[in-house]
JSON list of C-alpha atoms in Angstrom, two decimals:
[
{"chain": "A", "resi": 1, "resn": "UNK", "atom": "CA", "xyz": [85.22, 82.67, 163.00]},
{"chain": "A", "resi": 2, "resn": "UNK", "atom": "CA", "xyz": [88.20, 82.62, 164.83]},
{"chain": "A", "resi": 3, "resn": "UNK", "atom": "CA", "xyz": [90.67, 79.74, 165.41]},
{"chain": "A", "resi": 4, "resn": "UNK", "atom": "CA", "xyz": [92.32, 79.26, 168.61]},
{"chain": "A", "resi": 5, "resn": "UNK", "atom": "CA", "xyz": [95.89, 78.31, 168.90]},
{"chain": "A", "resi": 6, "resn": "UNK", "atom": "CA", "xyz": [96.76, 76.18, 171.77]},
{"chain": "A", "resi": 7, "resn": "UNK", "atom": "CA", "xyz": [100.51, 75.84, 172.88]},
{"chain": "A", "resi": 8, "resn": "UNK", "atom": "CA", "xyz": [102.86, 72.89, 172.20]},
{"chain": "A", "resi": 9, "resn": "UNK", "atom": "CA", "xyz": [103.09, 71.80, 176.02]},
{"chain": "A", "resi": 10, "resn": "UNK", "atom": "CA", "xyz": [98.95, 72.11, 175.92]},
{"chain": "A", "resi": 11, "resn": "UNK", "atom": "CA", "xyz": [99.10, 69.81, 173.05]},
{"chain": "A", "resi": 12, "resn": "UNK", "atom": "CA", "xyz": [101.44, 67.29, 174.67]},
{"chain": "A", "resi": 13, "resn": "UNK", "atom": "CA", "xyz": [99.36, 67.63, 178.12]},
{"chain": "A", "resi": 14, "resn": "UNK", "atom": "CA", "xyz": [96.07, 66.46, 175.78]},
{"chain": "A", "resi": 15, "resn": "UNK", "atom": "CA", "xyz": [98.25, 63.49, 174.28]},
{"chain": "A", "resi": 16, "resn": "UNK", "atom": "CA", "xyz": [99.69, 62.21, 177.76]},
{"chain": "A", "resi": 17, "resn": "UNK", "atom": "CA", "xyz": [96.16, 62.39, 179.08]},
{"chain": "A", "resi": 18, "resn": "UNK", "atom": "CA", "xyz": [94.82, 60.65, 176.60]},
{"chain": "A", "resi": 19, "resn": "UNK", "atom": "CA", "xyz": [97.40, 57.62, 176.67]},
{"chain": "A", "resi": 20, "resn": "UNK", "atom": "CA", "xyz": [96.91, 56.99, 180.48]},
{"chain": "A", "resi": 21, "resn": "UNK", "atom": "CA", "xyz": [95.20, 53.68, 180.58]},
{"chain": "A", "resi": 22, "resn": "UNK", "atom": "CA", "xyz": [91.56, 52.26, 181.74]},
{"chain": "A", "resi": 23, "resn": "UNK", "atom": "CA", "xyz": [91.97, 51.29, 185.47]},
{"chain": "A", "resi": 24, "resn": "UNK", "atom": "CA", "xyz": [95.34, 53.85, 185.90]},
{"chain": "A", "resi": 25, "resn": "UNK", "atom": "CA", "xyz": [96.02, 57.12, 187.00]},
{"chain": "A", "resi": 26, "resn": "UNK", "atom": "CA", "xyz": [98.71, 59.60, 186.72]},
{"chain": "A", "resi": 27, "resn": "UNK", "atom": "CA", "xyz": [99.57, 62.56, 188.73]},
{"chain": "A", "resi": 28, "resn": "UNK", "atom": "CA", "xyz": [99.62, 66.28, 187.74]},
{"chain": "A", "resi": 29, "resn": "UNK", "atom": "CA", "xyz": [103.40, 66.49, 188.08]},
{"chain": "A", "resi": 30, "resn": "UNK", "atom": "CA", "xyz": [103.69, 63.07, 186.21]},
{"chain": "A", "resi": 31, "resn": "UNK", "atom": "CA", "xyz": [101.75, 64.93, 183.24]},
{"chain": "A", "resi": 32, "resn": "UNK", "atom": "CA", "xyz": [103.88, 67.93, 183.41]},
{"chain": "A", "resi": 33, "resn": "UNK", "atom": "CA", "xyz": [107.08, 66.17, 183.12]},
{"chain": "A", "resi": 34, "resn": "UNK", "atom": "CA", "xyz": [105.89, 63.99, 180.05]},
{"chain": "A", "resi": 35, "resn": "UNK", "atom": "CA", "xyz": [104.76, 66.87, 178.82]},
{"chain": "A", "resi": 36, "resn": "UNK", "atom": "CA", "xyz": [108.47, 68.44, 178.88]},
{"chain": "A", "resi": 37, "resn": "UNK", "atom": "CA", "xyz": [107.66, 70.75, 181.90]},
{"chain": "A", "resi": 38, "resn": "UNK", "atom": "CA", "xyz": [108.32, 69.92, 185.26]},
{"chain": "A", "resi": 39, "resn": "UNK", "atom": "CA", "xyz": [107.09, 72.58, 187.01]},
{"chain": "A", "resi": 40, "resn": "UNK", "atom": "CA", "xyz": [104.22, 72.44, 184.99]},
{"chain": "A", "resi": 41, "resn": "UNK", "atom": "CA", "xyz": [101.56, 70.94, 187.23]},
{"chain": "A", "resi": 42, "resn": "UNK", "atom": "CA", "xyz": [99.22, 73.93, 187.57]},
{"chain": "A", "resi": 43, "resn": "UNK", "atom": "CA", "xyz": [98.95, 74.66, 183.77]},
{"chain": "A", "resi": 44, "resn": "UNK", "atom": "CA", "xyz": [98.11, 70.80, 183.38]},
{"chain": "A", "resi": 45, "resn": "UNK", "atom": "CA", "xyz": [95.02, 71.24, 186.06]},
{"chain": "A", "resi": 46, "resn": "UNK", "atom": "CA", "xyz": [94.29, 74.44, 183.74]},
{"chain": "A", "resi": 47, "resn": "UNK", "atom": "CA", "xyz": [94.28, 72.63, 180.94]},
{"chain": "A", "resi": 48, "resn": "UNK", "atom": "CA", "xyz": [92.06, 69.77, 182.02]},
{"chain": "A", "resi": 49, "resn": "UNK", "atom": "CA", "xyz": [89.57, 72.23, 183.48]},
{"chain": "A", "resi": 50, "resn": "UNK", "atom": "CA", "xyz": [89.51, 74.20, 180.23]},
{"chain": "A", "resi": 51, "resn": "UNK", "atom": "CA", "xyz": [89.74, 71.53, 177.62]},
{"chain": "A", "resi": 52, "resn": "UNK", "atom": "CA", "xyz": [88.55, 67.97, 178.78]},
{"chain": "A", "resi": 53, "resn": "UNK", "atom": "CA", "xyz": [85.46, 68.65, 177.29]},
{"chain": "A", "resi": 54, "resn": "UNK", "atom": "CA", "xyz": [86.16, 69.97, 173.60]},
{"chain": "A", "resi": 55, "resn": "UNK", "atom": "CA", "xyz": [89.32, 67.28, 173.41]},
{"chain": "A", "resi": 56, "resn": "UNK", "atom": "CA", "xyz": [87.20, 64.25, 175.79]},
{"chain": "A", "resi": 57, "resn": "UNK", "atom": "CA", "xyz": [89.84, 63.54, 178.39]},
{"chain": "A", "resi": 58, "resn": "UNK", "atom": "CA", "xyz": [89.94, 61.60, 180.37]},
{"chain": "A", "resi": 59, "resn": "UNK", "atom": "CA", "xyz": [90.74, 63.78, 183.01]},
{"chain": "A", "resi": 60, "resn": "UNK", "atom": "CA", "xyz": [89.04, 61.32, 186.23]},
{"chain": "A", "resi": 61, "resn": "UNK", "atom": "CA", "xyz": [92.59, 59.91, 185.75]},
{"chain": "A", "resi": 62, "resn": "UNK", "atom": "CA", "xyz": [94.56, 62.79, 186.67]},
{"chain": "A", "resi": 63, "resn": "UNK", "atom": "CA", "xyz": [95.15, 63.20, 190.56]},
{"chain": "A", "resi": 64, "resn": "UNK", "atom": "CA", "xyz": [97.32, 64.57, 193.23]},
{"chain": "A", "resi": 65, "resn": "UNK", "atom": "CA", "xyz": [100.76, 63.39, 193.83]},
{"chain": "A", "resi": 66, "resn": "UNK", "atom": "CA", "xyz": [99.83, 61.91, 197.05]},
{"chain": "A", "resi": 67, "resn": "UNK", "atom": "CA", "xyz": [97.42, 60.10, 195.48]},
{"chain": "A", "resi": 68, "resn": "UNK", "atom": "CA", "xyz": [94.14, 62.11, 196.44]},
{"chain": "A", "resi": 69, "resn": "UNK", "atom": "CA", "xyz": [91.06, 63.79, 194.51]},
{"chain": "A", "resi": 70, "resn": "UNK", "atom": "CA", "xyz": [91.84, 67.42, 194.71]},
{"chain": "A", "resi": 71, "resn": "UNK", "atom": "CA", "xyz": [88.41, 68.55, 194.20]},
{"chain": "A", "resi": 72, "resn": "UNK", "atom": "CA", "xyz": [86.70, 69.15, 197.71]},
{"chain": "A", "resi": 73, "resn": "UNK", "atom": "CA", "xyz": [84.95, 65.94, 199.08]},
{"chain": "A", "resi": 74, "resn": "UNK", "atom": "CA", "xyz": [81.41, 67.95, 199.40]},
{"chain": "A", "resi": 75, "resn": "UNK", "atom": "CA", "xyz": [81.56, 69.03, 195.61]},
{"chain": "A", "resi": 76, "resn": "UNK", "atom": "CA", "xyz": [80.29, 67.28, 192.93]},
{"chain": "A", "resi": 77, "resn": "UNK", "atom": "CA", "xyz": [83.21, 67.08, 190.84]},
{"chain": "A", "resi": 78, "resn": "UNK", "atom": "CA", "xyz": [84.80, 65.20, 194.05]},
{"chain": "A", "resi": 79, "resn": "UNK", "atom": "CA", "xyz": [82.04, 62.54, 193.78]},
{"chain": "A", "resi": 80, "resn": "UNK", "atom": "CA", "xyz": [81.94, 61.88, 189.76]},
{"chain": "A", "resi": 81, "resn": "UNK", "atom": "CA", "xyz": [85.51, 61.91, 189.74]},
{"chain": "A", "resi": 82, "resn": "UNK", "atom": "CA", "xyz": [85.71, 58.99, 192.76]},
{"chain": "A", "resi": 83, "resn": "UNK", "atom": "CA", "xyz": [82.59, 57.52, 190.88]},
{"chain": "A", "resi": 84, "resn": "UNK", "atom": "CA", "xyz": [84.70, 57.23, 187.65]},
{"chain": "A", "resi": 85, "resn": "UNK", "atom": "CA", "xyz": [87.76, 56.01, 189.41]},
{"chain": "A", "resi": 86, "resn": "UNK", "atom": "CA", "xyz": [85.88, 53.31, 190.86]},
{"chain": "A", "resi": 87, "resn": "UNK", "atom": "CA", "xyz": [83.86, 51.85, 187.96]},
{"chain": "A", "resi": 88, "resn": "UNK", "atom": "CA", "xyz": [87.92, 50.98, 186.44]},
{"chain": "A", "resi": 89, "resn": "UNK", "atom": "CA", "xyz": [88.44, 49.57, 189.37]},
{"chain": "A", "resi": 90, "resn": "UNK", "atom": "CA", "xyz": [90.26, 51.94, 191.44]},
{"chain": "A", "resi": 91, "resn": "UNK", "atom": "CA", "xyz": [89.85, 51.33, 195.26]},
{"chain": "A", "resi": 92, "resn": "UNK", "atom": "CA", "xyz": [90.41, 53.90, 197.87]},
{"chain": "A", "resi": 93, "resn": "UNK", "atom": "CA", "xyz": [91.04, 54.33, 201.30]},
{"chain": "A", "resi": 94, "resn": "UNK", "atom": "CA", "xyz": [89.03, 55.26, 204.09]},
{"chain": "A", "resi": 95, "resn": "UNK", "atom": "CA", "xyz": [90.96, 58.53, 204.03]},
{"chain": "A", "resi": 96, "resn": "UNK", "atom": "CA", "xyz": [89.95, 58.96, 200.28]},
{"chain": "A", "resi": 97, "resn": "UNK", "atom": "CA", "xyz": [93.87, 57.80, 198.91]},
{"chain": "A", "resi": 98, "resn": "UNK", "atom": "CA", "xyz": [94.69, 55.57, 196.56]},
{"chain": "A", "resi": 99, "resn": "UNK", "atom": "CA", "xyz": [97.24, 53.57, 196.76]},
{"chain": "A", "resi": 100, "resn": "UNK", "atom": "CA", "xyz": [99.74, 55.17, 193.67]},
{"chain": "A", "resi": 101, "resn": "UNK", "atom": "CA", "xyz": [102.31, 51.91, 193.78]},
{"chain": "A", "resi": 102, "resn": "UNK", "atom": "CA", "xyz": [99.47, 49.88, 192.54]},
{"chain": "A", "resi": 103, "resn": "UNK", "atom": "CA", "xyz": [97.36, 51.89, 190.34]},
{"chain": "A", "resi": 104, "resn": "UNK", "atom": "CA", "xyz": [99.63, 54.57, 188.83]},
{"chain": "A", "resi": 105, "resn": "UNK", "atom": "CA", "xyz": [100.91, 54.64, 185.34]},
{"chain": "A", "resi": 106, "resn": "UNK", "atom": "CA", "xyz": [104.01, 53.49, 184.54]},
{"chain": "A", "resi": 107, "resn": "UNK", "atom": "CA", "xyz": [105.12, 55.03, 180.83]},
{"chain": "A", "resi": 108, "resn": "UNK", "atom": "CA", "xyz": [107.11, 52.82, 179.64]},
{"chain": "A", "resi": 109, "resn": "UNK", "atom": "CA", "xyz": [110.18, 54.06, 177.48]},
{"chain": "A", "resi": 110, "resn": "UNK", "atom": "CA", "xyz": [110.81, 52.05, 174.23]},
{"chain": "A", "resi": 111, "resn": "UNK", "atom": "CA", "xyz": [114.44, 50.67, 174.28]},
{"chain": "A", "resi": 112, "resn": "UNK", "atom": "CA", "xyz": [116.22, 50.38, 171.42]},
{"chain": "A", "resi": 113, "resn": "UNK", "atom": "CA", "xyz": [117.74, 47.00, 170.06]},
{"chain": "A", "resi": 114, "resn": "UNK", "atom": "CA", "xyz": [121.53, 47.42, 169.21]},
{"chain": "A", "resi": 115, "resn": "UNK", "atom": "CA", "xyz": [123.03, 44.87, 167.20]},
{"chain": "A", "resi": 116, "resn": "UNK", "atom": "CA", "xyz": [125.68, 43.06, 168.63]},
{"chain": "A", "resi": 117, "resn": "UNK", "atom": "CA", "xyz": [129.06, 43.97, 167.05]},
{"chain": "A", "resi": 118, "resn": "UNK", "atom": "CA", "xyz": [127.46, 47.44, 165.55]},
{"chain": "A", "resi": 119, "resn": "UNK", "atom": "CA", "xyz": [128.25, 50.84, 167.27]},
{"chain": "A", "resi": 120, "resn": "UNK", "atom": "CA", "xyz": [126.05, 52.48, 169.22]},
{"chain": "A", "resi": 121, "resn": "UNK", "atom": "CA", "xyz": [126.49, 55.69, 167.70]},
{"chain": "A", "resi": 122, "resn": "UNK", "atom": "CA", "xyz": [124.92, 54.15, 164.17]},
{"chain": "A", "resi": 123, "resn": "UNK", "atom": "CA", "xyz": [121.44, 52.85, 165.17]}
]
């Protein structure tokens, strides 16, 4: 039996997925640049064509930057993937958009608390 070895960016791609929250979505390039690599949008759609299954992602939650399904609107993954998006409560346009300043992801970045009076450079 073989084990397969899957890359560090594939693992982080898997992880970001995976934290994007019930009733948000995140784009490709989002994912990439979480991920560490911003050009990286086209190895995230690999990776959540090849591995959404064997790691469950939740990869209905992964769209286009402007906000659109990128499957085509006759196929099947099109409709399951609207389907999804609606049953969290995602609504879309008649044009099939969503609107991205409402139900995107925001990460948010953990700030640090500095003591007042103590350096910076120590905490």
């Amino acid at each position: 039996m073989s084990i397969i070895q899957i890359s560090e960016f594939t693992k982080k791609v898997i992880k970001q997925v995976h934290n994007i929250p019930f009733g948000k979505v995140a784009t490709y390039k989002q994912i990439a640049e979480l991920a560490g690599k911003p050009q990286g949008s086209r190895g995230v759609g690999w990776i959540l064509h090849s591995c959404s299954t064997a790691y469950k992602l939740p990869w209905h939650r992964v769209l286009s930057s402007q906000g659109k399904i990128s499957f085509s609107r006759k196929s099947y993954n099109f409709r399951e993937q609207k389907k999804r998006l609606e049953k969290e409560g995602i609504v879309f346009s008649s044009e099939g958009r969503l609107n991205l300043a409402k139900f995107q992801w925001k990460k948010r970045h953990r700030k640090q608390k500095i003591k007042m009076g103590e350096p910076k450079m120590f905490t």
